[in-house]
Amino acid sequence: NAGVTQTPKFQVLKTGQSMTLQCAQDMNHEYMSWYRQDPGMGLRLIHYSVGAGITDQGEVPNGYNVSRSTTEDFPLRLLSAAPSQTSVYFCASSYGQGSSPLHFGNGTRLTVT
Amino acid sequence: KNEVEQSPQNLTAQEGEFITINCSYSVGISALHWLQQHPGGGIVSLFMLSSGKKKHGRLIATINIQEKHSSLHITASHPRDSAVYICAVRLESGGGADGLTFGKGTHLIIQP
């Protein structure tokens, strides 16, 4: 039982490049979310999904796209990377939206130069 | 807008001390989470509670709904407890993009 698998662990991009952060969970959780963590700030919600085919924006969605074609996978796409997107990104999943324990991936440290 | 305030921001203590980390929030909630983030970066869920008290090993979490306050206690602290402890709340209204609101975390260092 792998839990939440998030890749890559580290990534360096140049401004304007695109990339996809992968997130997969094997717990059959309906709710999945992407957060970014910046120094001096709490985790902030980028996008979330309450089930396959359903996604919605969080607090800081600009510059990011998501899709949820299966229950297991919830990739996060950076369309045109900007230095402001330098951050640590976490994927999380749970049975319910904030009403059951969260399971986090190990994080992706992204640097945009 | 709901605010989640944690105190203290930083705490250094000696091994064996009793540790208390506090979390206050400003609106009604349906659940409160305590998370632990180790220096390596991974985040682990410690507790989820909506009332009363929960205990797991040396960790105890309490919540007072009327006072909008929760505490995380660590008994007989150990250097391996050194981590960032994060409080997060789910709003009572639920739905929308307000799954969870996070505090900024308490950075705990336990010295041997």
Coordinates of N, CA, C and O in Angstrom, one line a residue, chain A residues 26-85:
Chain A
D26 N -3.5 5.2 -4.0 CA -4.0 3.8 -4.1 C -5.0 3.5 -3.0 O -5.2 2.3 -2.6
M27 N -5.6 4.5 -2.4 CA -6.5 4.3 -1.2 C -8.0 4.5 -1.6 O -8.8 4.5 -0.7
N28 N -8.2 4.7 -2.9 CA -9.6 4.9 -3.4 C -10.2 6.1 -2.7 O -11.5 6.2 -2.5
H29 N -9.4 7.1 -2.5 CA -9.9 8.4 -1.9 C -10.6 9.2 -3.0 O -10.1 9.3 -4.1
E30 N -11.7 9.8 -2.6 CA -12.4 10.7 -3.6 C -11.8 12.0 -3.7 O -11.8 12.7 -4.7
Y31 N -11.4 12.6 -2.5 CA -10.9 13.9 -2.5 C -9.4 14.0 -2.6 O -8.7 13.3 -1.9
M32 N -9.0 14.8 -3.6 CA -7.5 15.0 -3.8 C -7.3 16.5 -4.0 O -8.2 17.2 -4.5
S33 N -6.1 17.0 -3.6 CA -5.8 18.4 -3.6 C -4.4 18.6 -3.9 O -3.5 17.8 -3.6
W34 N -4.1 19.8 -4.4 CA -2.7 20.3 -4.5 C -2.5 21.6 -3.7 O -3.4 22.5 -3.8
Y35 N -1.4 21.6 -2.9 CA -1.1 22.8 -2.1 C 0.3 23.2 -2.5 O 1.1 22.5 -3.0
R36 N 0.6 24.5 -2.3 CA 1.9 25.0 -2.3 C 2.3 25.6 -0.9 O 1.4 26.1 -0.2
Q37 N 3.6 25.4 -0.6 CA 4.1 25.8 0.7 C 5.2 26.8 0.5 O 6.2 26.4 -0.1
D38 N 5.0 28.0 0.9 CA 6.1 29.0 0.8 C 6.5 29.5 2.2 O 5.7 29.5 3.1
P39 N 7.8 30.0 2.3 CA 8.3 30.4 3.6 C 7.4 31.4 4.2 O 7.0 32.4 3.6
G40 N 7.1 31.2 5.5 CA 6.3 32.2 6.3 C 4.8 32.2 6.0 O 4.1 33.0 6.6
M41 N 4.4 31.2 5.2 CA 3.0 31.1 4.9 C 2.5 29.7 5.2 O 3.3 28.8 5.1
G42 N 1.2 29.6 5.5 CA 0.6 28.3 5.6 C 0.5 27.6 4.2 O 0.6 28.3 3.2
L43 N 0.2 26.4 4.2 CA -0.1 25.7 3.0 C -1.3 26.4 2.3 O -2.3 26.7 3.0
R44 N -1.2 26.6 1.0 CA -2.3 27.2 0.3 C -2.8 26.3 -0.8 O -2.1 25.7 -1.5
L45 N -4.2 26.2 -0.9 CA -4.8 25.3 -1.8 C -4.8 25.9 -3.3 O -5.2 27.0 -3.5
I46 N -4.3 25.0 -4.2 CA -4.2 25.5 -5.6 C -5.4 25.0 -6.4 O -6.2 25.8 -6.9
H47 N -5.6 23.7 -6.4 CA -6.8 23.1 -7.0 C -7.2 21.9 -6.2 O -6.4 21.3 -5.5
Y48 N -8.4 21.5 -6.4 CA -8.9 20.2 -5.7 C -9.9 19.5 -6.5 O -10.4 20.1 -7.5
S49 N -10.1 18.3 -6.2 CA -11.1 17.4 -6.9 C -11.8 16.6 -5.9 O -11.3 16.0 -4.9
V50 N -13.2 16.5 -6.1 CA -14.0 15.7 -5.2 C -14.4 14.4 -5.8 O -15.2 13.6 -5.2
G51 N -13.8 14.1 -7.0 CA -14.0 12.8 -7.6 C -13.6 12.9 -9.0 O -13.3 13.9 -9.6
A52 N -13.5 11.7 -9.7 CA -13.1 11.6 -11.1 C -14.0 12.5 -11.9 O -15.3 12.5 -11.8
G53 N -13.4 13.3 -12.8 CA -14.1 14.2 -13.7 C -14.5 15.5 -13.1 O -15.1 16.4 -13.8
I54 N -14.3 15.7 -11.8 CA -14.7 17.0 -11.1 C -13.5 17.7 -10.5 O -12.8 17.1 -9.6
T55 N -13.2 18.9 -10.9 CA -12.1 19.7 -10.3 C -12.6 21.1 -10.1 O -13.6 21.5 -10.7
D56 N -11.9 21.8 -9.2 CA -12.3 23.2 -8.9 C -11.1 23.9 -8.4 O -10.1 23.3 -8.0
Q57 N -11.2 25.2 -8.4 CA -10.1 26.1 -8.1 C -10.0 26.3 -6.6 O -11.1 26.4 -5.9
G58 N -8.8 26.4 -6.1 CA -8.6 26.8 -4.7 C -8.3 28.2 -4.5 O -8.7 29.1 -5.3
E59 N -7.4 28.5 -3.6 CA -7.1 29.9 -3.2 C -6.1 30.6 -4.2 O -6.2 31.7 -4.5
V60 N -5.2 29.8 -4.8 CA -4.2 30.3 -5.7 C -4.1 29.5 -7.0 O -3.0 28.9 -7.3
P61 N -5.1 29.5 -7.8 CA -5.1 28.6 -9.0 C -4.4 29.2 -10.2 O -4.1 28.4 -11.2
N62 N -4.1 30.5 -10.3 CA -3.6 31.0 -11.5 C -2.2 30.4 -11.9 O -1.3 30.4 -11.1
G63 N -2.1 30.1 -13.2 CA -0.9 29.5 -13.7 C -0.8 28.0 -13.6 O 0.2 27.4 -14.1
Y64 N -1.9 27.4 -13.1 CA -1.9 25.9 -12.9 C -3.2 25.3 -13.5 O -4.2 25.9 -13.5
N65 N -3.1 24.1 -14.1 CA -4.2 23.4 -14.5 C -4.2 22.0 -13.9 O -3.1 21.4 -13.6
V66 N -5.4 21.4 -13.7 CA -5.5 20.0 -13.2 C -6.5 19.3 -14.0 O -7.4 19.9 -14.7
S67 N -6.5 18.0 -13.9 CA -7.5 17.1 -14.5 C -7.6 15.9 -13.6 O -6.7 15.6 -12.9
R68 N -8.8 15.2 -13.6 CA -9.0 14.0 -12.8 C -9.7 13.0 -13.7 O -10.9 12.9 -13.6
S69 N -9.0 12.3 -14.5 CA -9.6 11.3 -15.4 C -9.9 10.0 -14.6 O -10.8 9.3 -15.1
T70 N -9.1 9.7 -13.6 CA -9.4 8.5 -12.8 C -9.4 8.9 -11.3 O -8.9 10.0 -10.9
T71 N -9.9 8.0 -10.5 CA -9.9 8.2 -9.0 C -8.5 8.3 -8.5 O -8.2 9.1 -7.6
E72 N -7.5 7.6 -9.1 CA -6.2 7.4 -8.6 C -5.3 8.6 -8.9 O -4.4 8.9 -8.1
D73 N -5.4 9.3 -10.0 CA -4.4 10.2 -10.5 C -5.0 11.7 -10.5 O -6.1 11.9 -10.9
F74 N -4.1 12.6 -10.1 CA -4.5 14.0 -10.1 C -3.2 14.8 -10.4 O -2.6 15.4 -9.6
P75 N -2.9 14.9 -11.7 CA -1.7 15.7 -12.1 C -1.9 17.2 -12.1 O -3.0 17.7 -12.3
L76 N -0.8 17.9 -11.8 CA -0.9 19.4 -11.7 C 0.1 19.9 -12.8 O 1.2 19.5 -12.9
R77 N -0.5 20.7 -13.7 CA 0.3 21.2 -14.9 C 0.6 22.7 -14.7 O -0.3 23.5 -14.4
L78 N 1.9 23.0 -14.9 CA 2.3 24.4 -15.0 C 2.5 24.7 -16.5 O 3.3 24.1 -17.2
L79 N 1.7 25.6 -16.9 CA 1.6 25.9 -18.4 C 2.8 26.7 -18.9 O 3.3 26.4 -19.9
S80 N 3.2 27.7 -18.1 CA 4.3 28.5 -18.5 C 4.9 29.0 -17.2 O 4.5 30.0 -16.6
A81 N 6.0 28.3 -16.8 CA 6.5 28.5 -15.4 C 7.0 30.0 -15.2 O 7.6 30.6 -16.2
A82 N 6.8 30.5 -14.0 CA 7.2 31.8 -13.7 C 8.0 31.7 -12.3 O 7.7 30.8 -11.5
P83 N 9.0 32.6 -12.1 CA 9.7 32.6 -10.8 C 8.8 32.6 -9.6 O 9.2 32.0 -8.6
S84 N 7.6 33.2 -9.7 CA 6.7 33.2 -8.6 C 6.1 31.8 -8.2 O 5.5 31.7 -7.2
Q85 N 6.3 30.9 -9.1 CA 5.9 29.5 -8.8 C 7.0 28.7 -8.2 O 6.7 27.5 -7.9

